[in-house]
mmCIF file of N, CA and C in Angstrom:
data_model
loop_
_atom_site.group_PDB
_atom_site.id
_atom_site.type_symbol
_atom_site.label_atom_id
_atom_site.label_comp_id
_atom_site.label_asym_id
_atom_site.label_seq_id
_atom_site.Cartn_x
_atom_site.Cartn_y
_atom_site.Cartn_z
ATOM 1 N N UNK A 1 -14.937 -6.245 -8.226
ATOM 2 C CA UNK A 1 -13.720 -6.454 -7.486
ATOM 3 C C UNK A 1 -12.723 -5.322 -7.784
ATOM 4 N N UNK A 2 -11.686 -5.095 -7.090
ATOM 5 C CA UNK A 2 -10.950 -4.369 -6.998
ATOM 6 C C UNK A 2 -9.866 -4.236 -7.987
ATOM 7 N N UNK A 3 -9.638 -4.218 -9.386
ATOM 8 C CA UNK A 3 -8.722 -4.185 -10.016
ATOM 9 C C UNK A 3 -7.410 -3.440 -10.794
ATOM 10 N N UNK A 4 -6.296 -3.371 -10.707
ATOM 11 C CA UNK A 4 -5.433 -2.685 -10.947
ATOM 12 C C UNK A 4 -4.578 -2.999 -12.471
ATOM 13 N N UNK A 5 -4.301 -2.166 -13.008
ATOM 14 C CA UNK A 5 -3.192 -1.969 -14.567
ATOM 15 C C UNK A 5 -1.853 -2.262 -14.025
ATOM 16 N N UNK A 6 -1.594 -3.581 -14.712
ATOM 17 C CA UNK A 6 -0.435 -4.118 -14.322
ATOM 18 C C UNK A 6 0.757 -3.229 -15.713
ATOM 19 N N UNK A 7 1.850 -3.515 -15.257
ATOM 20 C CA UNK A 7 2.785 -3.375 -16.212
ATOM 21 C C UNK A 7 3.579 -4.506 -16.559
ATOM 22 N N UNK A 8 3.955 -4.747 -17.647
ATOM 23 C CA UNK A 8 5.060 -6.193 -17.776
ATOM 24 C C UNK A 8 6.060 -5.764 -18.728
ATOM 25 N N UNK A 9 7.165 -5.907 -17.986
ATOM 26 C CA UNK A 9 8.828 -5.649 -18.622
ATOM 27 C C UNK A 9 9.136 -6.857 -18.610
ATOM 28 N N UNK A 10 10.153 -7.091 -20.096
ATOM 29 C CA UNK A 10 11.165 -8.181 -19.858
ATOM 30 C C UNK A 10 12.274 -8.220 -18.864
ATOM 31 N N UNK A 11 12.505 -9.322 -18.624
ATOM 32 C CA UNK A 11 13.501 -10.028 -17.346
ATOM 33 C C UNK A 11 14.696 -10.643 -17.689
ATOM 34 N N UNK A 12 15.552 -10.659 -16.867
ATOM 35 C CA UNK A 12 16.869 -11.481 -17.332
ATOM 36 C C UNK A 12 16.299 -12.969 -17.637
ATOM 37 N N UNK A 13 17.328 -13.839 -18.488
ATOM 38 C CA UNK A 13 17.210 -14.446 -19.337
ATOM 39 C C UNK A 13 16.036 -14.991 -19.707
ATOM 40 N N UNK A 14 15.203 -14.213 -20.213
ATOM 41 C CA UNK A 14 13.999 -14.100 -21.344
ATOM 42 C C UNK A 14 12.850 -14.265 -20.039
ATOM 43 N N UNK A 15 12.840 -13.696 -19.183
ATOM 44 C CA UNK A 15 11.837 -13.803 -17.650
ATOM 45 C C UNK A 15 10.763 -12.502 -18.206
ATOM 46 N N UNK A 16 10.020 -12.823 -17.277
ATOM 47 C CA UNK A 16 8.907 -11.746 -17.725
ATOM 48 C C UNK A 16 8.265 -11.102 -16.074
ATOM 49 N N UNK A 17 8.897 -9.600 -15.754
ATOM 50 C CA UNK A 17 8.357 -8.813 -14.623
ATOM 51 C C UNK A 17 7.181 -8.216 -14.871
ATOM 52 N N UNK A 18 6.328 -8.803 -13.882
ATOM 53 C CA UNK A 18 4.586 -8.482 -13.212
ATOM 54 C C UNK A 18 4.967 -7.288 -12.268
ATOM 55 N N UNK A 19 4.294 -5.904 -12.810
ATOM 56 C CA UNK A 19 4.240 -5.168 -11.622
ATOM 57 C C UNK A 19 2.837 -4.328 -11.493
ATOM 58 N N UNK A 20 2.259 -3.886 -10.484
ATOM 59 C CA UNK A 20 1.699 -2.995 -10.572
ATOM 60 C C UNK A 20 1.731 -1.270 -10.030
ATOM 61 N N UNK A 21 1.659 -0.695 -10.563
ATOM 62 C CA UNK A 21 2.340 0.846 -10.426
ATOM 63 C C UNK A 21 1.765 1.226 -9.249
ATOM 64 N N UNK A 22 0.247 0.847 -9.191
ATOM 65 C CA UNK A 22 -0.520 1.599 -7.565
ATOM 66 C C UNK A 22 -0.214 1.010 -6.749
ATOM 67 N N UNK A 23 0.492 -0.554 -6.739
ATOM 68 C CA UNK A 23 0.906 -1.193 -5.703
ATOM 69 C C UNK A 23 2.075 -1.692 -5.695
ATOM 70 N N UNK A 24 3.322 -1.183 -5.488
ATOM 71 C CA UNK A 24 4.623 -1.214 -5.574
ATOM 72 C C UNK A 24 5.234 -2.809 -4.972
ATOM 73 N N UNK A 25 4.104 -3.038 -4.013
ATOM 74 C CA UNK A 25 4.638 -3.598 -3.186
ATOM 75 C C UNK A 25 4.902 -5.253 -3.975
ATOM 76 N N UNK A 26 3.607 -5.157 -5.086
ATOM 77 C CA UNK A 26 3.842 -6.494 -6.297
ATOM 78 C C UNK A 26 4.564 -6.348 -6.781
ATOM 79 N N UNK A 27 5.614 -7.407 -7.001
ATOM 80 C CA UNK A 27 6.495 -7.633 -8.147
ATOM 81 C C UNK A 27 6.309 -9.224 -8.727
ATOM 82 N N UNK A 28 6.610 -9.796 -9.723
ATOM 83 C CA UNK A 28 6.284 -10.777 -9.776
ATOM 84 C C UNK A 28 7.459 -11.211 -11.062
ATOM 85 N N UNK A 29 8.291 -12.241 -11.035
ATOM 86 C CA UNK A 29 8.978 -12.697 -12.133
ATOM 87 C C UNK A 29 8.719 -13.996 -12.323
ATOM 88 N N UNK A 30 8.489 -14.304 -13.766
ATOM 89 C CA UNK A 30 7.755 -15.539 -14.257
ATOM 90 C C UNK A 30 8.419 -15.555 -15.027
ATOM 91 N N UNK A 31 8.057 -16.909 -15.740
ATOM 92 C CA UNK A 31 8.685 -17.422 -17.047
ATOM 93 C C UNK A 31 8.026 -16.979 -18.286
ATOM 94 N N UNK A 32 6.524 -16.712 -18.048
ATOM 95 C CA UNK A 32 5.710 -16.721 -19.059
ATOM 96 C C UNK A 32 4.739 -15.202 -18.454
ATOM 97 N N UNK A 33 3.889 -14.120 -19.769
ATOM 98 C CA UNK A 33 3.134 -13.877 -19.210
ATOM 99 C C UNK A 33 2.207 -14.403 -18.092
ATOM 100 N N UNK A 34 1.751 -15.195 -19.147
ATOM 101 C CA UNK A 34 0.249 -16.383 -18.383
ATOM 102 C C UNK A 34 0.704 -16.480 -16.771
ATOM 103 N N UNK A 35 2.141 -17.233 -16.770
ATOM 104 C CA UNK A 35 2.045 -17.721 -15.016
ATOM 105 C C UNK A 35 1.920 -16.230 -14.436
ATOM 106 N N UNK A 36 2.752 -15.376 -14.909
ATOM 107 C CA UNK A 36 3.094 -14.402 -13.966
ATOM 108 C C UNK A 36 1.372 -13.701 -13.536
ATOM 109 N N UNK A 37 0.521 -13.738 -14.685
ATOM 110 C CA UNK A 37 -0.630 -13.466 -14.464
ATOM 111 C C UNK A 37 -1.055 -14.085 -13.524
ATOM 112 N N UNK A 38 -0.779 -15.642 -13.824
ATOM 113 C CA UNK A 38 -1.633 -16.152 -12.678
ATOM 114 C C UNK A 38 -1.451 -16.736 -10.995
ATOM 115 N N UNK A 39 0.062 -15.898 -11.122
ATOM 116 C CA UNK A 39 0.280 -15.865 -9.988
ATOM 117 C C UNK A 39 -0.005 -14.056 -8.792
ATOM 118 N N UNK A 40 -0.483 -13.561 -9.688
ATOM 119 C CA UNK A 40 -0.717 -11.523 -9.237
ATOM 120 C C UNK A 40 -2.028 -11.501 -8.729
ATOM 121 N N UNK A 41 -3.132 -12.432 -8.742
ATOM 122 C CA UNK A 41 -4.228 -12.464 -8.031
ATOM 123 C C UNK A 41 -4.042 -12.269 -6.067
ATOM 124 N N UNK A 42 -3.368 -13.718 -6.264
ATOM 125 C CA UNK A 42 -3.489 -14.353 -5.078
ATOM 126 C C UNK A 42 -2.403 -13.355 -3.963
ATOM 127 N N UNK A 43 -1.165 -13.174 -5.030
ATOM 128 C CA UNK A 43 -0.252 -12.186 -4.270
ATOM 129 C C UNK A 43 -0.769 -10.540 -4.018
ATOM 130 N N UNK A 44 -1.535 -10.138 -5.145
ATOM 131 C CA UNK A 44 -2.711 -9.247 -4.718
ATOM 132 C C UNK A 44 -3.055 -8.746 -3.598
ATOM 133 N N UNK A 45 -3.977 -10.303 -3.501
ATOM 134 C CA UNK A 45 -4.815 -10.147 -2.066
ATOM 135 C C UNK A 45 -4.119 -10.480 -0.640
ATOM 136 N N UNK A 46 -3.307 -10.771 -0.636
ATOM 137 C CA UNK A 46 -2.006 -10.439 0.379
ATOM 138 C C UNK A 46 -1.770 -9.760 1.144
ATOM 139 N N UNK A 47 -1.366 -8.984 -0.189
ATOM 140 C CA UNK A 47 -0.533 -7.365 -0.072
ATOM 141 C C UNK A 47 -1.580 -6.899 0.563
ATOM 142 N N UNK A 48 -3.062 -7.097 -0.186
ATOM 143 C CA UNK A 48 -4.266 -6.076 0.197
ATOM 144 C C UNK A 48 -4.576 -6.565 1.651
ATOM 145 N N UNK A 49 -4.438 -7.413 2.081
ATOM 146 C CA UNK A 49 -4.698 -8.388 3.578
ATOM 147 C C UNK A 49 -3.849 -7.655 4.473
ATOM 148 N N UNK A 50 -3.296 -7.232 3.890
ATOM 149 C CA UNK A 50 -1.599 -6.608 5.024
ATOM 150 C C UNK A 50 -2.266 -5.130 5.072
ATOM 151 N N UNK A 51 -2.168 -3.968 4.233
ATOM 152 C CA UNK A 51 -3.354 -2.831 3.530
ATOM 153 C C UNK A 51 -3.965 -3.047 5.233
ATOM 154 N N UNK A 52 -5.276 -3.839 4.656
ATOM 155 C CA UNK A 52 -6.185 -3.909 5.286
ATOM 156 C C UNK A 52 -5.660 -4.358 7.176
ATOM 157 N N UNK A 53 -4.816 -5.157 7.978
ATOM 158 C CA UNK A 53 -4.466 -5.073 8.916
ATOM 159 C C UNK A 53 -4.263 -4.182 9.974
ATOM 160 N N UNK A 54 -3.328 -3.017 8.286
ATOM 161 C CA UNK A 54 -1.971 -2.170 8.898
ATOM 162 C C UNK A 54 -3.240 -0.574 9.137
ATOM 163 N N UNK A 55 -5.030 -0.775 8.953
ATOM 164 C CA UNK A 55 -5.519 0.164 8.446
ATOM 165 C C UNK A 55 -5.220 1.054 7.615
ATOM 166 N N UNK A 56 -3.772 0.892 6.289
ATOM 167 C CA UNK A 56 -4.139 1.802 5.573
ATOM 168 C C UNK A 56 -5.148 2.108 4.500
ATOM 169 N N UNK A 57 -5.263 2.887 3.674
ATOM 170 C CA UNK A 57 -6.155 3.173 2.536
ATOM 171 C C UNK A 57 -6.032 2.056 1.127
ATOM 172 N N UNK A 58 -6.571 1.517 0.705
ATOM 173 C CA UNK A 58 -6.430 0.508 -0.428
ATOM 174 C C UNK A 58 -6.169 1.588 -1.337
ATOM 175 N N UNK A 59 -5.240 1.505 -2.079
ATOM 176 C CA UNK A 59 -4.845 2.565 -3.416
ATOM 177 C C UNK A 59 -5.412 2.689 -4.320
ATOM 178 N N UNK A 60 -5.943 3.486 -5.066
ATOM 179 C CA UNK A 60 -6.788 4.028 -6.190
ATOM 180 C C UNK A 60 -5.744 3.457 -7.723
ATOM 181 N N UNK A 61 -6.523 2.713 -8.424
ATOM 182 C CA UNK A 61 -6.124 1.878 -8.846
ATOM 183 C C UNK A 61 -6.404 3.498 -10.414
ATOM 184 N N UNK A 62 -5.027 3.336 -11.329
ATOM 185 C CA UNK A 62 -5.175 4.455 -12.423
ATOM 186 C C UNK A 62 -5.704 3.969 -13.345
ATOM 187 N N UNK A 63 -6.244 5.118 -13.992
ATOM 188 C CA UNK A 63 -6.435 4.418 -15.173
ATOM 189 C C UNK A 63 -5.712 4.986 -16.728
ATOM 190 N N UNK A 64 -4.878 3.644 -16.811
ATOM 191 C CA UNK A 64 -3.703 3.369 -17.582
ATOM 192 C C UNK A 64 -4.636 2.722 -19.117
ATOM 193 N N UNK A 65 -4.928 3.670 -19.564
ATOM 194 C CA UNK A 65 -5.681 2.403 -21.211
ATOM 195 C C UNK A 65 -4.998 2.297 -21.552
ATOM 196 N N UNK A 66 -5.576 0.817 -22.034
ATOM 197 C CA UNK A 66 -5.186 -0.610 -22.793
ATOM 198 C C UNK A 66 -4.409 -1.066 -22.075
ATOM 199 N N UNK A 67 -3.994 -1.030 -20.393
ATOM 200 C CA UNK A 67 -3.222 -1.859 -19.904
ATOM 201 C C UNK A 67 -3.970 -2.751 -19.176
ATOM 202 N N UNK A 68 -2.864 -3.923 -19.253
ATOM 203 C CA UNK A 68 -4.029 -5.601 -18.802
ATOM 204 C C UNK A 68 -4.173 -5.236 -17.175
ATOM 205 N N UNK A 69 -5.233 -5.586 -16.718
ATOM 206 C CA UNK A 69 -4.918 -5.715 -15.251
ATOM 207 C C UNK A 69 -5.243 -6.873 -14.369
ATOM 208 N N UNK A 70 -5.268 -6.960 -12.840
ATOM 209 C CA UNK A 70 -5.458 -7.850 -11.920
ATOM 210 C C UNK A 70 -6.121 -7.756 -10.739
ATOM 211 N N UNK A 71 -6.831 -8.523 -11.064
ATOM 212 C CA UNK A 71 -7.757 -8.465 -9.927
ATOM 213 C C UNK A 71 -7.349 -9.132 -8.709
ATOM 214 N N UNK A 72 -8.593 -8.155 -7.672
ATOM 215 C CA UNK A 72 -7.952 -8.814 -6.753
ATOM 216 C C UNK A 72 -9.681 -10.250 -6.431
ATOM 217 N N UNK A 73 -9.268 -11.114 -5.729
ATOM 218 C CA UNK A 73 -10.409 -11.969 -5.768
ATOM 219 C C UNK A 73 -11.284 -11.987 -4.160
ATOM 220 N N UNK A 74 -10.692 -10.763 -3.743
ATOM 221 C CA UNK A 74 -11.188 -10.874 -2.356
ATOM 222 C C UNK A 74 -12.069 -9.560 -1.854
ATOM 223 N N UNK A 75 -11.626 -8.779 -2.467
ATOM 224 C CA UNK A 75 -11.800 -7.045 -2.080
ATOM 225 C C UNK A 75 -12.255 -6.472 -3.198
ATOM 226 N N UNK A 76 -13.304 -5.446 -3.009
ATOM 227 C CA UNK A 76 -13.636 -4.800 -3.648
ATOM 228 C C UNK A 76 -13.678 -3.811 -3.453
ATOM 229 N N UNK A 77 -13.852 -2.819 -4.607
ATOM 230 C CA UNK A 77 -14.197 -1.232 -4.616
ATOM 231 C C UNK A 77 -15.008 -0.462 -3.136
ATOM 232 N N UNK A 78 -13.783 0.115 -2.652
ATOM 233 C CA UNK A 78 -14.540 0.693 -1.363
ATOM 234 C C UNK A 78 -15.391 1.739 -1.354
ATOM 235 N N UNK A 79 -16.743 1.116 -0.915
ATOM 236 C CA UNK A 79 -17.604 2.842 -1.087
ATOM 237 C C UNK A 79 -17.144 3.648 -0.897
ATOM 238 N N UNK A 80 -18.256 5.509 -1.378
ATOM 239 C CA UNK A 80 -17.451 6.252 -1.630
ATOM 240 C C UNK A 80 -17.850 6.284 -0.171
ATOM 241 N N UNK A 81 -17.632 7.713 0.267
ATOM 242 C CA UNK A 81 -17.515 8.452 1.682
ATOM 243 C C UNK A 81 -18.251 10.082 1.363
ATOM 244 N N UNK A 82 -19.393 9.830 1.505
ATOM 245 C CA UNK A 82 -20.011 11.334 2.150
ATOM 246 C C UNK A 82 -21.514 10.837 2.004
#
């Protein structure tokens, strides 16, 4: 599946921001890591649903070590091309 290196900053009063850098378009503020995790799947595949509509390119997901990431549960790694 298609997965991306999230980033997580603290939030006003003790909140916790879900983002991912290749996909701007996630943001996510939770109370807890955990929810915010487990709410970046589903909003993910969304974003990627919209991506995929609008025909643009699904974004090349970096690679950020040791950062947690999120999958998406719908889409996967697009073959290459040649």
């Amino acid at each position: 599946m298609l997965s991306y290196p999230a980033r997580l900053s603290p939030g006003e009063a003790g909140r916790i921001m879900l983002t991912l850098p290749d996909v701007p378009e996630l943001v996510i503020v939770a109370a807890s890591e955990d929810e915010a995790f487990a709410k970046a799947p589903d909003l993910l595949d969304a974003i990627l649903a919209g991506y995929r509509r609008e025909y643009r390119p699904f974004p090349l997901p970096s690679d950020i070590c040791g950062a947690p990431h999120v999958a998406s549960r719908r889409f996967e790694v697009p073959a290459a091309v040649g």
